[in-house]
Short mmCIF file of C-alpha atoms and ligand atoms in Angstrom, two decimals:
data_model
loop_
_atom_site.label_atom_id
_atom_site.label_comp_id
_atom_site.label_asym_id
_atom_site.label_seq_id
_atom_site.Cartn_x
_atom_site.Cartn_y
_atom_site.Cartn_z
CA MET A 30 -62.86 47.06 -38.67
CA SER A 31 -61.61 44.56 -35.46
CA ALA A 32 -57.93 42.48 -36.21
CA PRO A 33 -58.14 39.19 -37.08
CA ILE A 34 -57.24 36.30 -35.51
CA TYR A 35 -53.89 36.03 -37.13
CA LEU A 36 -52.97 32.20 -37.50
CA ASP A 37 -50.80 32.38 -40.41
CA HIS A 38 -47.30 32.62 -38.17
CA GLN A 39 -45.65 30.05 -41.42
CA ALA A 40 -46.32 33.21 -43.21
CA THR A 41 -44.67 35.37 -41.21
CA THR A 42 -44.86 36.28 -37.26
CA PRO A 43 -45.36 40.04 -35.61
CA LEU A 44 -42.82 41.53 -34.27
CA ALA A 45 -42.02 41.07 -30.52
CA PRO A 46 -42.30 44.38 -28.71
CA GLU A 47 -38.80 43.42 -27.27
CA ALA A 48 -37.12 43.70 -30.89
CA LEU A 49 -38.72 47.06 -31.61
CA GLN A 50 -37.90 48.30 -29.05
CA ALA A 51 -34.18 47.25 -29.70
CA MET A 52 -34.06 48.71 -32.88
CA LEU A 53 -35.65 52.42 -32.15
CA PRO A 54 -32.48 53.62 -31.07
CA TRP A 55 -31.00 53.15 -34.44
CA LEU A 56 -33.82 54.53 -36.51
CA SER A 57 -34.24 57.60 -34.73
CA GLY A 58 -33.38 61.24 -36.95
CA PRO A 59 -30.08 64.09 -37.21
CA GLU A 60 -30.92 64.97 -33.12
CA SER A 61 -28.96 61.46 -32.15
CA MET A 62 -26.32 58.98 -33.91
CA GLY A 63 -28.29 55.75 -34.32
CA PHE A 64 -28.48 56.49 -38.21
CA ALA A 65 -24.55 56.20 -38.20
CA ASN A 66 -23.08 53.31 -41.35
CA PRO A 67 -22.06 50.61 -39.24
CA HIS A 68 -19.18 50.66 -41.42
CA SER A 69 -17.63 54.24 -40.74
CA MET A 70 -14.51 54.36 -38.43
CA HIS A 71 -15.90 57.35 -35.97
CA ARG A 72 -17.89 56.98 -32.85
CA ALA A 73 -20.77 57.06 -33.70
CA GLY A 74 -19.70 54.48 -36.67
CA ARG A 75 -18.16 52.39 -33.64
CA ALA A 76 -21.51 52.84 -31.94
CA ALA A 77 -23.84 51.17 -34.47
CA ALA A 78 -20.85 48.71 -35.43
CA ALA A 79 -20.74 47.54 -31.90
CA ALA A 80 -24.73 47.03 -32.21
CA VAL A 81 -24.67 44.56 -34.91
CA GLU A 82 -21.56 42.76 -33.47
CA MET A 83 -23.98 41.76 -30.12
CA ALA A 84 -27.25 41.26 -32.32
CA ARG A 85 -24.29 38.95 -34.71
CA GLU A 86 -23.33 36.79 -31.53
CA GLN A 87 -27.62 36.80 -30.51
CA VAL A 88 -28.26 35.01 -33.66
CA ALA A 89 -25.55 32.47 -33.51
CA SER A 90 -26.76 31.87 -30.29
CA LEU A 91 -29.25 30.09 -32.00
CA LEU A 92 -26.81 28.24 -35.03
CA PRO A 93 -24.39 25.01 -33.61
CA LYS A 94 -21.06 26.71 -32.68
CA GLY A 95 -17.98 26.56 -34.39
CA GLY A 96 -19.38 28.31 -37.71
CA ARG A 97 -19.87 32.06 -38.53
CA VAL A 98 -23.37 34.00 -39.04
CA ILE A 99 -22.92 36.60 -42.11
CA PHE A 100 -26.37 39.05 -41.80
CA THR A 101 -28.24 38.74 -45.32
CA SER A 102 -32.11 40.53 -46.44
CA GLY A 103 -33.60 36.98 -45.95
CA ALA A 104 -33.00 33.12 -45.66
CA THR A 105 -33.73 33.62 -50.06
CA GLU A 106 -30.79 35.42 -50.07
CA ALA A 107 -28.51 32.76 -47.84
CA ILE A 108 -29.97 29.71 -49.35
CA ASN A 109 -29.03 31.33 -53.17
CA GLN A 110 -25.69 31.49 -51.40
CA ALA A 111 -24.58 28.81 -49.74
CA LEU A 112 -26.03 26.70 -53.50
CA ARG A 113 -23.82 29.16 -55.87
CA SER A 114 -21.57 29.09 -54.11
CA VAL A 115 -20.24 26.14 -52.73
CA PRO A 116 -18.05 23.95 -54.93
CA ARG A 117 -20.12 22.61 -58.56
CA GLY A 118 -21.62 19.24 -58.48
CA PRO A 119 -25.18 17.24 -58.42
CA ILE A 120 -27.61 19.01 -56.39
CA ALA A 121 -29.72 16.48 -53.81
CA TYR A 122 -33.06 18.07 -51.86
CA SER A 123 -36.48 17.09 -50.32
CA ALA A 124 -39.63 16.32 -52.12
CA THR A 125 -41.34 19.35 -49.90
CA GLU A 126 -38.25 21.98 -50.07
CA HIS A 127 -39.55 25.41 -49.90
CA SER A 128 -39.28 27.09 -53.08
CA ALA A 129 -36.52 29.36 -52.24
CA VAL A 130 -33.98 25.98 -52.45
CA VAL A 131 -35.88 24.50 -55.60
CA ASN A 132 -35.83 27.87 -57.81
CA ALA A 133 -32.25 28.08 -56.55
CA ALA A 134 -30.48 24.72 -56.73
CA VAL A 135 -32.30 24.75 -60.19
CA ALA A 136 -30.87 28.05 -61.13
CA THR A 137 -27.03 26.91 -61.11
CA GLY A 138 -27.63 25.06 -63.64
CA ALA A 139 -26.18 21.81 -61.68
CA GLU A 140 -28.02 18.21 -62.08
CA CYS A 141 -30.59 18.55 -59.27
CA THR A 142 -32.23 15.30 -57.58
CA GLU A 143 -35.01 15.49 -55.53
CA LEU A 144 -35.79 13.04 -52.65
CA PRO A 145 -39.12 11.23 -52.10
CA VAL A 146 -40.67 11.38 -48.84
CA ASP A 147 -43.05 9.41 -47.16
CA GLU A 148 -46.63 10.20 -46.77
CA GLN A 149 -45.92 12.30 -43.14
CA GLY A 150 -43.40 14.32 -44.81
CA LEU A 151 -39.96 12.56 -44.37
CA VAL A 152 -37.35 12.00 -46.06
CA ASP A 153 -35.57 8.61 -45.71
CA PRO A 154 -32.88 8.52 -44.00
CA GLU A 155 -31.19 6.02 -45.60
CA GLU A 156 -31.92 7.20 -48.92
CA GLU A 157 -29.57 7.01 -52.22
CA PHE A 158 -27.54 10.45 -52.87
CA PRO A 159 -26.97 10.95 -56.36
CA GLU A 160 -23.38 10.03 -57.21
CA GLY A 161 -20.69 12.64 -56.65
CA ALA A 162 -23.36 14.54 -55.28
CA GLY A 163 -22.58 18.51 -54.10
CA VAL A 164 -24.68 19.72 -51.56
CA VAL A 165 -27.21 17.55 -50.20
CA ALA A 166 -30.50 20.26 -48.80
CA VAL A 167 -32.57 19.34 -46.47
CA MET A 168 -35.45 21.62 -44.32
CA GLN A 169 -35.60 21.10 -40.79
CA VAL A 170 -39.35 21.87 -40.41
CA ASN A 171 -41.94 21.64 -42.41
CA ASN A 172 -43.25 24.86 -43.25
CA GLU A 173 -46.48 24.07 -44.45
CA ILE A 174 -47.25 20.77 -42.20
CA GLY A 175 -44.72 21.32 -39.91
CA THR A 176 -42.61 17.50 -40.50
CA ILE A 177 -39.34 17.92 -38.79
CA GLN A 178 -36.92 16.47 -40.49
CA PRO A 179 -33.85 13.42 -38.93
CA VAL A 180 -31.59 16.65 -40.11
CA ALA A 181 -29.20 14.84 -38.02
CA ARG A 182 -28.70 11.56 -39.70
CA LEU A 183 -29.66 12.99 -42.58
CA ALA A 184 -25.89 15.62 -42.53
CA GLU A 185 -24.52 12.23 -41.45
CA ARG A 186 -24.84 10.63 -44.51
CA ALA A 187 -24.83 13.37 -46.81
CA HIS A 188 -20.77 13.44 -45.03
CA GLU A 189 -20.64 10.62 -46.22
CA ALA A 190 -21.12 10.61 -50.04
CA GLY A 191 -18.38 13.67 -50.27
CA ALA A 192 -21.20 16.41 -50.44
CA LEU A 193 -22.08 19.55 -47.65
CA PHE A 194 -25.67 19.41 -45.58
CA LEU A 195 -27.96 22.25 -46.30
CA CYS A 196 -30.13 23.03 -43.62
CA ASP A 197 -33.18 25.66 -44.67
CA ALA A 198 -33.65 26.22 -40.86
CA VAL A 199 -36.71 28.81 -41.09
CA GLN A 200 -39.31 27.77 -39.30
CA GLY A 201 -37.25 25.63 -36.63
CA ALA A 202 -34.30 28.99 -36.12
CA GLY A 203 -35.92 30.13 -31.91
CA LYS A 204 -38.57 27.35 -31.98
CA LEU A 205 -36.02 24.36 -31.56
CA ALA A 206 -32.18 22.71 -31.19
CA PRO A 207 -30.33 23.92 -34.26
CA PRO A 208 -29.43 21.31 -37.05
CA GLU A 209 -27.30 18.90 -35.88
CA GLY A 210 -23.81 18.67 -38.39
CA ALA A 211 -25.55 21.17 -40.58
CA ASP A 212 -22.67 22.69 -43.21
CA LEU A 213 -24.84 25.53 -44.11
CA ILE A 214 -27.94 27.24 -42.21
CA ALA A 215 -30.32 29.73 -43.59
CA ILE A 216 -32.64 31.75 -41.60
CA THR A 217 -35.01 34.71 -41.44
CA ALA A 218 -35.89 37.28 -39.31
CA HIS A 219 -39.54 37.68 -39.22
CA LYS A 220 -40.78 34.08 -38.92
CA LEU A 221 -38.90 34.30 -35.39
CA TYR A 222 -40.97 37.26 -34.13
CA GLY A 223 -38.15 40.09 -35.81
CA PRO A 224 -38.01 42.35 -38.44
CA LYS A 225 -39.10 41.77 -42.18
CA GLY A 226 -35.57 42.16 -44.58
CA ILE A 227 -32.90 40.38 -42.25
CA GLY A 228 -32.01 36.91 -42.62
CA ALA A 229 -28.39 35.37 -42.12
CA LEU A 230 -26.36 32.06 -43.74
CA TRP A 231 -24.77 30.34 -41.33
CA VAL A 232 -21.06 28.52 -42.13
CA ARG A 233 -19.62 26.30 -39.88
CA ASP A 234 -15.36 26.91 -40.20
CA GLY A 235 -13.52 25.30 -42.44
CA VAL A 236 -16.27 25.60 -45.57
CA ALA A 237 -15.56 27.88 -48.38
CA ILE A 238 -18.75 30.20 -49.67
CA GLY A 239 -17.99 33.53 -51.79
CA PRO A 240 -20.80 36.33 -51.85
CA LEU A 241 -23.44 36.78 -54.32
CA ILE A 242 -22.61 40.28 -55.15
CA GLU A 243 -20.28 42.44 -55.97
CA GLY A 244 -19.53 46.48 -53.85
CA GLY A 245 -17.87 47.27 -50.77
CA GLY A 246 -17.23 44.00 -48.94
CA GLN A 247 -18.58 44.19 -46.49
CA GLU A 248 -19.50 41.07 -44.10
CA SER A 249 -15.36 40.39 -44.59
CA GLY A 250 -15.88 40.11 -48.72
CA LEU A 251 -19.22 38.16 -48.11
CA ARG A 252 -22.31 40.28 -48.27
CA SER A 253 -21.70 43.66 -49.94
CA GLY A 254 -23.41 46.44 -48.99
CA THR A 255 -24.67 48.49 -45.83
CA LEU A 256 -25.41 46.75 -43.03
CA SER A 257 -28.90 48.12 -41.40
CA PRO A 258 -28.08 48.34 -37.45
CA ALA A 259 -32.56 48.58 -36.93
CA LEU A 260 -32.83 45.30 -38.87
CA CYS A 261 -29.25 43.60 -37.16
CA ALA A 262 -30.11 44.53 -33.68
CA GLY A 263 -33.71 43.75 -33.77
CA PHE A 264 -33.10 40.25 -35.20
CA GLY A 265 -30.67 39.97 -32.32
CA ALA A 266 -33.02 40.94 -29.63
CA ALA A 267 -35.83 38.74 -31.10
CA ALA A 268 -33.39 35.79 -31.28
CA ALA A 269 -32.18 36.13 -27.92
CA LEU A 270 -35.94 36.40 -26.59
CA ALA A 271 -36.61 32.98 -28.89
CA LYS A 272 -33.21 31.63 -26.94
CA GLU A 273 -35.21 32.68 -23.78
CA ARG A 274 -38.82 31.12 -24.06
CA MET A 275 -37.95 28.44 -26.45
CA ASP A 276 -39.42 25.84 -23.71
CA ILE A 277 -42.28 28.05 -22.27
CA ASP A 278 -43.43 29.28 -26.70
CA PHE A 279 -42.92 25.47 -27.09
CA GLN A 280 -45.71 24.30 -24.25
CA HIS A 281 -48.35 26.75 -25.39
CA LEU A 282 -47.85 26.01 -28.60
CA SER A 283 -48.33 22.55 -27.79
CA GLY A 284 -51.16 23.02 -25.60
CA LEU A 285 -52.98 25.47 -28.79
CA ALA A 286 -52.61 22.46 -31.07
CA SER A 287 -54.46 19.56 -29.08
CA ARG A 288 -57.18 22.16 -28.23
CA ALA A 289 -57.49 23.29 -31.93
CA ARG A 290 -57.32 19.36 -32.44
CA SER A 291 -59.74 18.32 -30.32
CA ILE A 292 -62.60 21.04 -31.62
CA LEU A 293 -61.06 20.06 -35.67
CA ALA A 294 -60.89 16.47 -34.45
CA ARG A 295 -63.25 14.84 -37.52
CA TRP A 296 -60.42 16.53 -39.99
CA THR A 297 -57.66 15.02 -41.08
CA VAL A 298 -54.06 15.65 -40.03
CA ASN A 299 -51.57 16.52 -43.14
CA GLY A 300 -47.98 15.21 -41.96
CA SER A 301 -46.20 13.21 -39.44
CA GLU A 302 -48.32 12.93 -36.04
CA THR A 303 -45.14 12.97 -34.03
CA ALA A 304 -42.64 14.38 -35.67
CA ARG A 305 -43.91 17.61 -35.92
CA TRP A 306 -43.62 21.32 -34.92
CA PRO A 307 -46.45 22.11 -32.90
CA GLY A 308 -46.98 25.51 -34.22
CA ASN A 309 -48.30 24.45 -37.93
CA LEU A 310 -51.46 22.33 -38.09
CA SER A 311 -52.22 21.27 -41.56
CA PHE A 312 -55.83 19.71 -42.32
CA ARG A 313 -58.09 18.34 -44.94
CA LEU A 314 -62.46 17.72 -44.99
CA PRO A 315 -63.46 16.29 -48.22
CA GLY A 316 -64.87 18.27 -50.43
CA LEU A 317 -63.99 21.76 -48.13
CA ASN A 318 -63.37 24.80 -51.05
CA PHE A 319 -61.28 26.76 -49.69
CA PRO A 320 -61.56 30.35 -51.12
CA ARG A 321 -65.22 29.59 -49.79
CA LEU A 322 -63.94 29.58 -46.76
CA LEU A 323 -61.21 32.28 -46.74
CA SER A 324 -64.43 34.55 -47.80
CA ASP A 325 -66.80 32.85 -45.50
CA CYS A 326 -64.63 33.28 -42.26
CA ARG A 327 -62.90 36.85 -43.41
CA ASP A 328 -62.03 37.66 -39.20
CA ILE A 329 -59.27 35.15 -39.40
CA ALA A 330 -56.14 35.11 -40.71
CA PHE A 331 -55.68 31.46 -42.21
CA SER A 332 -54.23 30.23 -45.66
CA ALA A 333 -54.24 27.48 -47.82
CA GLY A 334 -50.58 25.13 -48.45
CA SER A 335 -48.48 27.71 -48.09
CA ALA A 336 -48.88 31.78 -48.73
CA CYS A 337 -46.30 31.15 -51.55
CA GLY A 338 -47.91 29.39 -53.04
CA SER A 339 -51.25 30.50 -52.80
CA GLY A 340 -53.15 32.14 -54.79
CA THR A 341 -51.39 30.20 -58.20
CA GLY A 342 -54.88 27.35 -58.43
CA ALA A 343 -51.98 24.88 -58.30
CA PRO A 344 -52.25 21.93 -55.57
CA SER A 345 -49.62 22.42 -52.97
CA ARG A 346 -46.38 20.62 -54.12
CA VAL A 347 -45.75 19.18 -50.62
CA LEU A 348 -48.86 17.87 -50.56
CA THR A 349 -48.84 16.56 -53.38
CA ALA A 350 -45.26 14.92 -52.52
CA ILE A 351 -46.98 13.48 -49.58
CA GLY A 352 -49.35 11.18 -52.15
CA LEU A 353 -52.77 13.55 -51.55
CA GLU A 354 -54.73 13.39 -54.46
CA ALA A 355 -54.82 17.31 -56.14
CA LYS A 356 -58.50 17.52 -54.83
CA GLU A 357 -57.01 17.17 -51.47
CA ALA A 358 -54.85 18.88 -51.31
CA ARG A 359 -57.11 21.62 -52.56
CA ASN A 360 -59.42 20.54 -49.36
CA SER A 361 -56.65 21.90 -47.00
CA ILE A 362 -56.19 24.87 -45.27
CA ARG A 363 -53.07 25.52 -42.34
CA LEU A 364 -52.75 26.68 -38.79
CA GLY A 365 -50.23 28.20 -37.98
CA PHE A 366 -49.99 29.30 -34.34
CA GLY A 367 -48.00 31.62 -32.62
CA ARG A 368 -46.59 32.96 -28.74
CA TYR A 369 -48.83 35.56 -28.55
CA THR A 370 -52.33 33.43 -29.87
CA THR A 371 -54.43 32.64 -27.29
CA LEU A 372 -56.28 29.02 -26.37
CA GLU A 373 -59.60 31.66 -26.72
CA GLU A 374 -58.72 33.05 -30.40
CA VAL A 375 -57.60 28.93 -30.94
CA GLU A 376 -61.51 27.95 -29.77
CA THR A 377 -62.79 30.93 -31.17
CA ALA A 378 -61.38 30.22 -34.60
CA CYS A 379 -61.58 26.94 -34.83
CA SER A 380 -65.49 26.51 -33.76
CA ALA A 381 -65.83 29.05 -36.73
CA LEU A 382 -64.01 27.18 -39.27
CA ASP A 383 -66.16 24.17 -37.73
CA ALA A 384 -69.06 25.55 -38.44
CA ALA A 385 -67.94 27.48 -41.74
CA ALA A 386 -67.09 23.92 -43.24
CA ARG A 387 -70.29 22.60 -42.17
CA ALA A 388 -72.16 24.93 -43.79
CA GLN A 389 -70.54 23.96 -47.58
CA GLY A 390 -71.86 20.29 -46.67
CA CYS A 391 -68.41 19.08 -45.24
N1 PLP B 28 -38.17 29.04 -46.42
C1 PLP B 28 -38.39 28.96 -45.78
C2 PLP B 28 -39.52 27.37 -45.03
C3 PLP B 28 -39.82 29.51 -45.68
O1 PLP B 28 -40.82 29.17 -45.16
C4 PLP B 28 -38.90 30.90 -46.16
C5 PLP B 28 -40.31 31.95 -46.37
O2 PLP B 28 -41.69 31.64 -46.40
C6 PLP B 28 -38.44 30.68 -46.85
C7 PLP B 28 -37.01 29.80 -46.65
C8 PLP B 28 -37.68 32.37 -47.28
O3 PLP B 28 -37.75 33.08 -46.17
P1 PLP B 28 -37.32 34.59 -47.14
O4 PLP B 28 -38.87 35.57 -46.43
O5 PLP B 28 -36.83 35.24 -45.02
O6 PLP B 28 -36.48 35.34 -47.45
#
């Protein structure tokens, strides 16, 4: 079986070779001390701790100044910790937030308000927030349609309303400048060419948060449990590389997106034409049968709506929030390009998808 053309970079990204190399010393067996517990006081433990701290700095370099990085298992944990540990009060979040935000907010038991989005997927930055809001959560880049939110202005408005601003920057971290003005930022390594199983919560200095779980008090008491130096080192190396390559990656993805759009010119783009991350293209075509397209194009890894929501049969919450009818949402696909995607892969995949759609009579 030949490897598929991978166009699902919003679901996850491949591990960068540089990140893998950074991880290997910390995955070795008894012949080296790479397996040592980074919380141990002996020399091997201190070496592992130094690798963790170097990674923390590399990750922090993707985030605003004036805050600290707490390592977590991923963005879902970071978002849960943020929402559960800040002062109580109504939580407002955009209608296109990831389920990690929506379900974590609802689980706090706080009053939850959904902020509407327009047909481009944008929250109006002048939107009224609920009276006494404790937290306003709006993501930086949407995982389904790639819309980039005006987070700096939204953070300013949240502060004027006396609320903290939480930004799920999972899809933007390492790709765009960090969200300005946020108090809490959640990111994850596996969307920026790092390993799965590690993420971070960034907390602005002066913002008090508490732990989600109790235990040995690691991460200054805010996230108990033994850290994995391998995961931290892989995350750090991926972050450093992303920072170094930010402009090159952006140019590369912009080129791929414009080629895809020219091949799929008869398809309609979902979301914003301009305020969008070029690595994400969500398209629809009237009458398109997604399961059939997926089966006809087995050598292309792409998705409908979001990877998390697909398979439930329900139309995408994000696509319906931007005003698409359930039918139009079901006629949609998401193509996600990445650093290692080639122009030839985009051309082959887009031509094959368009031909398979024509064969369906679309
Ligand atoms: N937020 C967004 C926008 C995402 O795309 C994802 C992953 O799909 C998450 C949060 C959850 O991240 P993690 O897999 O690290 O828990």
